[in-house]
mmCIF file of C-alpha atoms and ligand atoms in Angstrom:
data_model
loop_
_atom_site.group_PDB
_atom_site.id
_atom_site.type_symbol
_atom_site.label_atom_id
_atom_site.label_comp_id
_atom_site.label_asym_id
_atom_site.label_seq_id
_atom_site.Cartn_x
_atom_site.Cartn_y
_atom_site.Cartn_z
ATOM 1 C CA MET X 1 -0.606 0.095 0.399
ATOM 2 C CA ALA X 2 3.142 2.264 0.906
ATOM 3 C CA ILE X 3 4.864 1.773 -2.071
ATOM 4 C CA TYR X 4 2.021 2.213 -4.174
ATOM 5 C CA SER X 5 1.331 5.057 -3.129
ATOM 6 C CA THR X 6 4.339 6.699 -3.295
ATOM 7 C CA SER X 7 5.093 5.010 -6.529
ATOM 8 C CA GLY X 8 1.907 7.028 -7.597
ATOM 9 C CA PHE X 9 3.504 10.595 -5.482
ATOM 10 C CA LEU X 10 6.780 10.166 -8.232
ATOM 11 C CA ILE X 11 4.233 9.370 -11.053
ATOM 12 C CA PHE X 12 2.745 13.010 -9.893
ATOM 13 C CA CYS X 13 5.721 13.828 -9.344
ATOM 14 C CA LEU X 14 6.716 13.780 -13.368
ATOM 15 C CA ILE X 15 3.767 15.015 -14.656
ATOM 16 C CA GLN X 16 3.841 17.813 -12.771
ATOM 17 C CA ASN X 17 7.902 18.670 -14.583
ATOM 18 C CA SER X 18 6.399 18.043 -17.782
ATOM 19 C CA VAL X 19 3.563 20.481 -17.610
ATOM 20 C CA ALA X 20 5.507 22.787 -15.761
ATOM 21 C CA ASN X 21 7.886 22.836 -18.547
ATOM 22 C CA HIS X 22 7.795 25.883 -20.566
ATOM 23 C CA ALA X 23 11.648 26.316 -21.808
ATOM 24 C CA ASN X 24 10.031 24.775 -25.039
ATOM 25 C CA VAL X 25 7.564 26.599 -26.338
ATOM 26 C CA HIS X 26 6.950 30.869 -25.655
ATOM 27 C CA LEU X 27 3.272 32.945 -26.643
ATOM 28 C CA LYS X 28 4.203 36.339 -27.017
ATOM 29 C CA LEU X 29 1.327 38.258 -26.748
ATOM 30 C CA PRO X 30 -0.129 40.760 -29.103
ATOM 31 C CA THR X 31 1.593 44.301 -28.668
ATOM 32 C CA GLU X 32 -1.484 46.624 -30.195
ATOM 33 C CA ILE X 33 -4.005 46.213 -28.332
ATOM 34 C CA ARG X 34 -7.453 47.766 -30.239
ATOM 35 C CA LEU X 35 -11.537 46.905 -29.892
ATOM 36 C CA GLY X 36 -13.355 45.701 -32.720
ATOM 37 C CA GLN X 37 -10.004 44.116 -34.830
ATOM 38 C CA GLN X 38 -8.387 40.866 -34.646
ATOM 39 C CA LEU X 39 -5.965 39.793 -31.400
ATOM 40 C CA LYS X 40 -3.476 37.082 -32.374
ATOM 41 C CA PHE X 41 -1.057 35.255 -29.747
ATOM 42 C CA ASP X 42 1.680 33.763 -31.245
ATOM 43 C CA CYS X 43 3.381 30.420 -29.415
ATOM 44 C CA GLU X 44 6.895 29.468 -30.959
ATOM 45 C CA THR X 45 7.986 25.771 -30.323
ATOM 46 C CA SER X 46 12.100 25.632 -29.945
ATOM 47 C CA SER X 47 11.889 22.181 -31.890
ATOM 48 C CA VAL X 48 9.419 21.082 -34.858
ATOM 49 C CA ILE X 49 6.058 19.953 -33.915
ATOM 50 C CA SER X 50 6.028 16.634 -34.088
ATOM 51 C CA ALA X 51 1.980 15.290 -35.832
ATOM 52 C CA THR X 52 2.864 13.465 -31.996
ATOM 53 C CA LYS X 53 2.122 16.430 -30.123
ATOM 54 C CA SER X 54 -1.414 17.501 -29.871
ATOM 55 C CA ARG X 55 -1.604 22.049 -29.810
ATOM 56 C CA GLN X 56 -4.138 23.513 -27.767
ATOM 57 C CA TRP X 57 -5.020 26.409 -26.738
ATOM 58 C CA ARG X 58 -6.776 28.033 -23.603
ATOM 59 C CA GLY X 59 -7.337 31.609 -21.756
ATOM 60 C CA GLY X 60 -9.677 34.334 -21.787
ATOM 61 C CA ALA X 61 -12.175 35.996 -19.128
ATOM 62 C CA ASN X 62 -12.857 32.108 -18.454
ATOM 63 C CA ASN X 63 -9.838 30.614 -18.733
ATOM 64 C CA LYS X 64 -11.226 27.463 -20.909
ATOM 65 C CA LEU X 65 -10.034 25.705 -23.620
ATOM 66 C CA LEU X 66 -9.959 27.131 -26.714
ATOM 67 C CA CYS X 67 -9.772 25.486 -28.850
ATOM 68 C CA TYR X 68 -7.223 21.517 -29.958
ATOM 69 C CA ASP X 69 -4.916 21.096 -32.652
ATOM 70 C CA GLY X 70 -6.826 23.112 -34.887
ATOM 71 C CA THR X 71 -10.480 22.543 -33.727
ATOM 72 C CA THR X 72 -12.282 25.982 -31.874
ATOM 73 C CA VAL X 73 -14.946 26.154 -29.673
ATOM 74 C CA ASP X 74 -16.271 29.658 -31.709
ATOM 75 C CA PRO X 75 -15.427 29.045 -35.142
ATOM 76 C CA THR X 76 -16.334 32.631 -35.645
ATOM 77 C CA LYS X 77 -14.472 34.290 -32.609
ATOM 78 C CA TYR X 78 -11.063 31.743 -32.709
ATOM 79 C CA LYS X 79 -8.860 31.103 -35.294
ATOM 80 C CA GLU X 80 -5.618 29.256 -35.142
ATOM 81 C CA LYS X 81 -2.776 29.605 -37.809
ATOM 82 C CA MET X 82 0.212 26.898 -38.084
ATOM 83 C CA ILE X 83 3.324 29.805 -39.211
ATOM 84 C CA ASN X 84 5.118 27.605 -39.561
ATOM 85 C CA GLN X 85 6.916 24.196 -38.796
ATOM 86 C CA THR X 86 7.856 25.642 -35.136
ATOM 87 C CA ASN X 87 5.050 28.792 -34.802
ATOM 88 C CA TYR X 88 1.130 29.093 -34.764
ATOM 89 C CA GLU X 89 -1.201 31.925 -34.167
ATOM 90 C CA LEU X 90 -4.137 32.298 -32.184
ATOM 91 C CA ILE X 91 -6.187 34.934 -33.757
ATOM 92 C CA VAL X 92 -8.962 36.070 -31.255
ATOM 93 C CA GLU X 93 -11.332 38.051 -34.365
ATOM 94 C CA GLU X 94 -13.426 41.574 -32.537
ATOM 95 C CA ALA X 95 -11.544 42.040 -29.972
ATOM 96 C CA SER X 96 -13.699 43.214 -26.822
ATOM 97 C CA GLU X 97 -13.749 44.322 -23.284
ATOM 98 C CA ASN X 98 -14.029 41.155 -21.770
ATOM 99 C CA ASP X 99 -10.528 39.366 -24.362
ATOM 100 C CA LEU X 100 -8.711 41.582 -22.180
ATOM 101 C CA GLU X 101 -7.103 40.937 -18.937
ATOM 102 C CA CYS X 102 -7.194 37.712 -18.360
ATOM 103 C CA PRO X 103 -4.818 34.723 -18.870
ATOM 104 C CA TYR X 104 -4.126 32.983 -22.716
ATOM 105 C CA ALA X 105 -1.801 29.515 -21.993
ATOM 106 C CA CYS X 106 -1.054 27.417 -25.783
ATOM 107 C CA ARG X 107 0.606 24.553 -25.167
ATOM 108 C CA VAL X 108 2.852 21.719 -27.242
ATOM 109 C CA GLY X 109 2.084 18.248 -26.208
ATOM 110 C CA PHE X 110 2.932 18.335 -22.118
ATOM 111 C CA ASP X 111 5.235 21.957 -22.848
ATOM 112 C CA ILE X 112 2.845 24.565 -21.751
ATOM 113 C CA ASP X 113 3.874 28.192 -21.495
ATOM 114 C CA GLN X 114 0.849 31.308 -19.756
ATOM 115 C CA LYS X 115 1.069 34.611 -19.059
ATOM 116 C CA PHE X 116 -2.051 37.581 -18.648
ATOM 117 C CA LEU X 117 -3.196 39.949 -20.992
ATOM 118 C CA LYS X 118 -3.050 43.144 -19.194
ATOM 119 C CA VAL X 119 -3.522 46.474 -20.750
ATOM 120 C CA ASN X 120 -1.983 49.862 -20.141
ATOM 121 C CA GLU X 121 -1.228 52.994 -22.496
ATOM 122 C CA ASN X 122 2.222 51.523 -24.357
ATOM 123 C CA ASN X 123 -0.620 48.544 -25.677
ATOM 124 C CA PHE X 124 -3.364 50.071 -25.708
ATOM 125 C CA VAL X 125 -5.909 52.925 -27.143
ATOM 126 C CA GLN X 126 -9.757 53.609 -27.088
ATOM 127 C CA LEU X 127 -11.031 57.106 -27.959
ATOM 128 C CA PRO X 128 -14.034 58.036 -26.324
ATOM 129 C CA ASP X 129 -17.364 57.533 -28.083
ATOM 130 C CA LYS X 130 -18.353 60.869 -30.266
ATOM 131 C CA LYS X 131 -21.335 60.534 -30.244
ATOM 132 C CA PHE X 132 -22.508 60.051 -25.969
ATOM 133 C CA THR X 133 -19.442 62.721 -25.326
ATOM 134 C CA LYS X 134 -21.095 65.435 -22.985
ATOM 135 C CA VAL X 135 -20.255 68.897 -23.089
ATOM 136 C CA ASP X 136 -21.749 71.508 -21.200
ATOM 137 C CA TYR X 137 -21.282 75.211 -20.417
ATOM 138 C CA GLN X 138 -23.324 77.255 -18.026
ATOM 139 C CA MET X 139 -22.962 80.717 -17.105
ATOM 140 C CA GLN X 140 -25.317 81.744 -14.353
ATOM 141 C CA ASN X 141 -25.090 84.370 -11.545
ATOM 142 C CA GLY X 142 -21.612 85.345 -12.721
ATOM 143 C CA GLN X 143 -20.716 82.294 -11.710
ATOM 144 C CA ALA X 144 -19.365 79.834 -14.980
ATOM 145 C CA ARG X 145 -19.939 76.368 -14.910
ATOM 146 C CA LEU X 146 -17.978 73.595 -16.999
ATOM 147 C CA ILE X 147 -19.082 69.781 -17.082
ATOM 148 C CA LEU X 148 -17.143 66.956 -19.634
ATOM 149 C CA VAL X 149 -18.009 63.243 -19.608
ATOM 150 C CA LEU X 150 -16.139 61.099 -21.767
ATOM 151 C CA PHE X 151 -17.879 57.491 -22.555
ATOM 152 C CA LYS X 152 -15.935 53.799 -22.414
ATOM 153 C CA VAL X 153 -12.534 55.706 -23.183
ATOM 154 C CA PHE X 154 -8.221 54.155 -22.443
ATOM 155 C CA PRO X 155 -6.613 55.855 -21.052
ATOM 156 C CA LYS X 156 -7.788 57.986 -19.063
ATOM 157 C CA PRO X 157 -7.318 61.445 -20.404
ATOM 158 C CA VAL X 158 -5.916 64.756 -19.994
ATOM 159 C CA CYS X 159 -8.160 66.824 -21.453
ATOM 160 C CA LYS X 160 -7.783 70.935 -22.123
ATOM 161 C CA LEU X 161 -8.834 74.116 -22.606
ATOM 162 C CA LYS X 162 -6.904 74.693 -25.880
ATOM 163 C CA ASN X 163 -6.823 78.249 -26.117
ATOM 164 C CA GLN X 164 -5.565 78.900 -22.441
ATOM 165 C CA GLU X 165 -3.597 75.754 -21.653
ATOM 166 C CA ARG X 166 -6.005 74.990 -18.562
ATOM 167 C CA VAL X 167 -6.311 71.601 -17.310
ATOM 168 C CA LEU X 168 -10.192 69.955 -17.126
ATOM 169 C CA PRO X 169 -9.885 69.111 -12.994
ATOM 170 C CA GLU X 170 -11.285 65.152 -13.651
ATOM 171 C CA THR X 171 -14.064 64.622 -10.352
ATOM 172 C CA ASN X 172 -15.095 61.609 -10.408
ATOM 173 C CA ALA X 173 -13.696 57.947 -13.165
ATOM 174 C CA THR X 174 -15.429 54.667 -13.735
ATOM 175 C CA LYS X 175 -14.257 51.705 -14.713
ATOM 176 C CA SER X 176 -15.553 48.456 -16.798
ATOM 177 C CA VAL X 177 -12.927 45.754 -17.418
ATOM 178 C CA VAL X 178 -10.272 48.307 -18.312
ATOM 179 C CA LEU X 179 -12.430 50.931 -20.546
ATOM 180 C CA TYR X 180 -13.400 53.844 -18.384
ATOM 181 C CA ASN X 181 -16.145 56.704 -18.758
ATOM 182 C CA VAL X 182 -14.446 59.697 -16.759
ATOM 183 C CA THR X 183 -16.298 63.002 -15.169
ATOM 184 C CA TYR X 184 -14.482 66.573 -15.414
ATOM 185 C CA ARG X 185 -15.865 70.374 -13.555
ATOM 186 C CA LEU X 186 -14.143 73.024 -13.875
ATOM 187 C CA GLU X 187 -16.506 76.910 -12.184
ATOM 188 C CA SER X 188 -14.664 79.641 -12.599
ATOM 189 C CA SER X 189 -16.511 83.467 -11.415
ATOM 190 C CA GLU X 190 -15.606 84.274 -14.584
ATOM 191 C CA SER X 191 -16.519 82.962 -18.321
ATOM 192 C CA ILE X 192 -14.045 80.874 -18.684
ATOM 193 C CA ILE X 193 -14.589 81.326 -22.226
ATOM 194 C CA PRO X 194 -15.430 84.628 -23.856
ATOM 195 C CA CYS X 195 -19.051 84.369 -24.913
ATOM 196 C CA GLY X 196 -19.400 84.118 -28.724
ATOM 197 C CA GLU X 197 -16.670 81.723 -29.190
ATOM 198 C CA GLN X 198 -16.157 78.265 -29.989
ATOM 199 C CA LEU X 199 -15.574 75.943 -26.634
ATOM 200 C CA ASP X 200 -12.289 73.954 -28.056
ATOM 201 C CA ILE X 201 -11.332 70.348 -25.599
ATOM 202 C CA GLU X 202 -8.964 69.111 -26.202
ATOM 203 C CA CYS X 203 -8.317 65.830 -24.398
ATOM 204 C CA LYS X 204 -4.810 63.086 -24.562
ATOM 205 C CA VAL X 205 -6.139 59.555 -24.617
ATOM 206 C CA GLY X 206 -2.314 57.307 -24.928
ATOM 207 C CA LYS X 207 -0.148 58.985 -27.339
ATOM 208 C CA GLU X 208 -3.365 60.151 -29.040
ATOM 209 C CA ARG X 209 -5.074 62.944 -28.995
ATOM 210 C CA TYR X 210 -8.709 63.661 -28.565
ATOM 211 C CA PHE X 211 -11.078 67.096 -29.569
ATOM 212 C CA VAL X 212 -14.082 66.824 -28.331
ATOM 213 C CA PRO X 213 -16.475 67.925 -30.749
ATOM 214 C CA VAL X 214 -18.675 70.805 -29.877
ATOM 215 C CA LYS X 215 -21.461 71.636 -32.277
ATOM 216 C CA ASN X 216 -22.592 75.170 -31.118
ATOM 217 C CA SER X 217 -20.376 78.394 -30.213
ATOM 218 C CA ILE X 218 -21.182 79.422 -26.605
ATOM 219 C CA THR X 219 -24.460 81.700 -26.272
ATOM 220 C CA CYS X 220 -23.670 83.574 -23.030
ATOM 221 C CA ASN X 221 -27.857 82.820 -20.924
ATOM 222 C CA SER X 222 -27.395 85.749 -18.801
ATOM 223 C CA SER X 223 -29.869 88.124 -19.088
ATOM 224 C CA LYS X 224 -27.372 90.894 -18.987
ATOM 225 C CA THR X 225 -25.755 89.046 -22.318
ATOM 226 C CA SER X 226 -28.987 89.024 -23.588
ATOM 227 C CA LYS X 227 -30.461 92.407 -23.017
ATOM 228 C CA ASP X 228 -27.201 93.486 -24.759
ATOM 229 C CA SER X 229 -27.176 92.101 -27.814
ATOM 230 C CA ALA X 230 -31.148 93.684 -28.133
ATOM 231 C CA THR X 231 -29.984 96.630 -27.100
ATOM 232 C CA SER X 232 -27.005 95.329 -30.664
ATOM 233 C CA LEU X 233 -29.363 94.536 -32.746
ATOM 234 C CA VAL X 234 -31.076 97.732 -32.464
ATOM 235 C CA THR X 235 -28.125 100.370 -32.711
ATOM 236 C CA ILE X 236 -27.616 97.616 -35.326
ATOM 237 C CA VAL X 237 -31.286 97.881 -37.335
ATOM 238 C CA GLY X 238 -30.556 101.733 -37.112
ATOM 239 C CA VAL X 239 -27.630 102.109 -37.818
ATOM 240 C CA CYS X 240 -28.824 99.918 -41.058
ATOM 241 C CA VAL X 241 -32.012 102.115 -41.891
ATOM 242 C CA ALA X 242 -30.250 105.047 -41.815
ATOM 243 C CA CYS X 243 -27.307 104.565 -44.196
ATOM 244 C CA ILE X 244 -29.799 103.205 -46.147
ATOM 245 C CA SER X 245 -31.359 106.448 -46.489
ATOM 246 C CA PHE X 246 -28.548 108.529 -46.472
ATOM 247 C CA VAL X 247 -27.175 106.975 -49.906
ATOM 248 C CA GLY X 248 -30.772 106.760 -51.433
ATOM 249 C CA LEU X 249 -31.587 110.650 -50.743
ATOM 250 C CA ALA X 250 -27.675 111.157 -51.747
ATOM 251 C CA VAL X 251 -28.065 109.244 -55.424
ATOM 252 C CA LEU X 252 -31.487 111.181 -55.963
ATOM 253 C CA TRP X 253 -29.143 114.473 -55.647
ATOM 254 C CA ALA X 254 -27.246 113.608 -57.931
ATOM 255 C CA HIS X 255 -29.683 111.994 -60.727
ATOM 256 C CA CYS X 256 -31.742 115.671 -59.861
ATOM 257 C CA LYS X 257 -28.510 117.782 -60.426
ATOM 258 C CA ARG X 258 -27.663 115.311 -64.145
ATOM 259 C CA LYS X 259 -30.509 116.656 -65.288
ATOM 260 C CA LYS X 260 -30.792 120.425 -65.031
ATOM 261 C CA LYS X 261 -27.042 120.372 -66.630
ATOM 262 C CA HIS X 262 -28.415 118.207 -69.420
ATOM 263 C CA ASN X 263 -31.087 120.046 -69.696
ATOM 264 C CA GLY X 264 -28.678 123.567 -69.592
ATOM 265 C CA GLU X 265 -25.695 122.333 -72.607
ATOM 266 C CA TYR X 266 -29.218 121.246 -74.583
ATOM 267 C CA LYS X 267 -30.028 124.573 -74.724
ATOM 268 C CA ARG X 268 -27.042 125.969 -75.194
ATOM 269 C CA ALA X 269 -26.648 123.899 -77.898
ATOM 270 C CA VAL X 270 -29.757 124.913 -79.574
ATOM 271 C CA ASN X 271 -28.761 128.272 -79.777
ATOM 272 C CA LYS X 272 -25.270 127.492 -80.342
ATOM 273 C CA ALA X 273 -26.460 126.050 -83.786
ATOM 274 C CA GLU X 274 -28.931 128.304 -83.906
ATOM 275 C CA GLY X 275 -26.352 131.363 -84.053
ATOM 276 C CA MET X 276 -24.323 129.295 -86.990
ATOM 277 C CA ASN X 277 -27.484 129.119 -88.840
ATOM 278 C CA LEU X 278 -28.037 132.375 -88.575
ATOM 279 C CA THR X 279 -24.282 132.870 -90.022
ATOM 280 C CA ILE X 280 -24.275 131.676 -92.740
HETATM 281 C C1 NAG Q 1 8.625 30.835 -37.649
HETATM 282 O O1 NAG Q 1 7.725 32.396 -37.763
HETATM 283 C C2 NAG Q 1 8.277 33.011 -37.025
HETATM 284 C C3 NAG Q 1 7.514 33.805 -37.262
HETATM 285 O O2 NAG Q 1 6.724 34.753 -38.055
HETATM 286 C C4 NAG Q 1 9.604 33.197 -37.290
HETATM 287 O O3 NAG Q 1 10.112 34.020 -36.450
HETATM 288 C C5 NAG Q 1 11.145 32.313 -37.471
HETATM 289 O O4 NAG Q 1 11.588 32.599 -37.863
HETATM 290 C C6 NAG Q 1 10.029 31.037 -38.019
HETATM 291 N N1 NAG Q 1 10.445 29.967 -38.002
HETATM 292 C C7 NAG Q 1 11.567 28.975 -39.013
HETATM 293 C C8 NAG Q 1 11.790 28.989 -39.267
HETATM 294 O O5 NAG Q 1 11.067 29.752 -40.627
HETATM 295 C C1 NAG Q 2 -30.936 79.606 -19.973
HETATM 296 O O1 NAG Q 2 -32.075 80.460 -19.364
HETATM 297 C C2 NAG Q 2 -32.738 79.924 -19.167
HETATM 298 C C3 NAG Q 2 -34.297 80.675 -17.995
HETATM 299 O O2 NAG Q 2 -32.807 81.140 -17.227
HETATM 300 C C4 NAG Q 2 -32.807 78.410 -19.026
HETATM 301 O O3 NAG Q 2 -34.411 77.782 -18.920
HETATM 302 C C5 NAG Q 2 -32.122 77.526 -19.911
HETATM 303 O O4 NAG Q 2 -31.425 76.349 -19.655
HETATM 304 C C6 NAG Q 2 -30.203 78.624 -20.240
HETATM 305 N N1 NAG Q 2 -29.595 77.727 -20.749
HETATM 306 C C7 NAG Q 2 -28.538 77.411 -20.697
HETATM 307 C C8 NAG Q 2 -27.741 76.734 -21.502
HETATM 308 O O5 NAG Q 2 -28.284 77.999 -19.713
HETATM 309 C C1 NAG Q 3 -19.364 58.789 -10.372
HETATM 310 O O1 NAG Q 3 -20.661 58.395 -11.656
HETATM 311 C C2 NAG Q 3 -20.781 56.633 -10.989
HETATM 312 C C3 NAG Q 3 -21.907 56.535 -11.733
HETATM 313 O O2 NAG Q 3 -22.439 58.157 -12.788
HETATM 314 C C4 NAG Q 3 -20.912 57.415 -9.662
HETATM 315 O O3 NAG Q 3 -22.578 56.452 -9.609
HETATM 316 C C5 NAG Q 3 -21.088 57.782 -8.693
HETATM 317 O O4 NAG Q 3 -21.262 58.185 -7.170
HETATM 318 C C6 NAG Q 3 -20.059 59.131 -9.099
HETATM 319 N N1 NAG Q 3 -19.200 59.255 -7.668
HETATM 320 C C7 NAG Q 3 -18.928 60.060 -7.407
HETATM 321 C C8 NAG Q 3 -18.454 61.138 -6.343
HETATM 322 O O5 NAG Q 3 -20.037 61.279 -7.837
HETATM 323 C C1 NAG Q 4 -20.071 53.910 -18.534
HETATM 324 O O1 NAG Q 4 -21.491 54.985 -20.133
HETATM 325 C C2 NAG Q 4 -21.555 53.624 -20.709
HETATM 326 C C3 NAG Q 4 -23.197 54.979 -20.836
HETATM 327 O O2 NAG Q 4 -23.775 55.874 -19.444
HETATM 328 C C4 NAG Q 4 -22.789 53.390 -19.763
HETATM 329 O O3 NAG Q 4 -23.125 52.097 -20.553
HETATM 330 C C5 NAG Q 4 -21.474 51.982 -18.879
HETATM 331 O O4 NAG Q 4 -22.067 51.341 -17.399
HETATM 332 C C6 NAG Q 4 -20.970 53.013 -17.752
HETATM 333 N N1 NAG Q 4 -19.592 52.147 -16.962
HETATM 334 C C7 NAG Q 4 -18.891 52.842 -16.273
HETATM 335 C C8 NAG Q 4 -17.998 51.706 -15.963
HETATM 336 O O5 NAG Q 4 -19.776 53.213 -15.885
#
């Protein structure tokens, strides 16, 4: 009995040793991750992959078997590709958040290499969704307030008012698997940007830039400015009416003067001709 369990233990150790041996295979994780695109994992073996050895891929959100000797659990999501006699690839289609931040392993026979697919500023960028970006600027009782919300972004952006180099303070951030929703808020006792000017916000997302789409220029909504603009509208209309009347009068006056002059010249010419007739 004792001999049986000892030999059982020995066999267990032998298997463990061969399972733990990963010097002969090397897994390379994708270095440029984009959601919606392919993720490629490369597995390289130190010697030619023999036909008698099985190939396996494991991993993903539930760390399950993904592919066995080229047969995949979901052909639309996972594909295996033989590159050459020593390298083969796992292709994950349409990468989603759930394919990230989880382990992946390749195995040839008993040789295995496992790594964790972690995202960071160097291997992953996701610009915020333009359709859902929220910008709200209000000027009330002499208080200006700017709120910006960016959805589903990575890494956390640093946003600035472009013309002022003023950084917008982050006030809240929530994270799903990897993507953030980030809220920025800037308050000021004076107008953050002059009335009628375009709000220009530029964010740095990792190494990329994102220009916040703002549809309209800022309309200052305090009663003072609306009265001001009403006054200026009246002024502009008044000036226009005055200008048009003046030009009209001037044209009329010039026309009358020319007519008078013309009449005078005609009379003089007739007189001259009559005079000539007389001399003939
Ligand atoms: C197999 O492909 C890998 C990746 O493309 C390459 O690095 C390696 O040199 C190739 N090996 C052979 C034997 O062609
Ligand atoms: C502008 O002022 C009106 C009335 O005071 C208010 O209902 C409206 O929400 C304000 N709009 C903005 C963009 O501040
Ligand atoms: C941050 O935003 C989340 C989601 O909108 C909200 O549940 C949470 O209370 C906010 N936290 C703070 C400190 O405002
Ligand atoms: C981020 O915002 C989107 C859209 O409002 C929402 O569906 C999602 O649950 C939010 N994520 C987090 C982590 O708050």
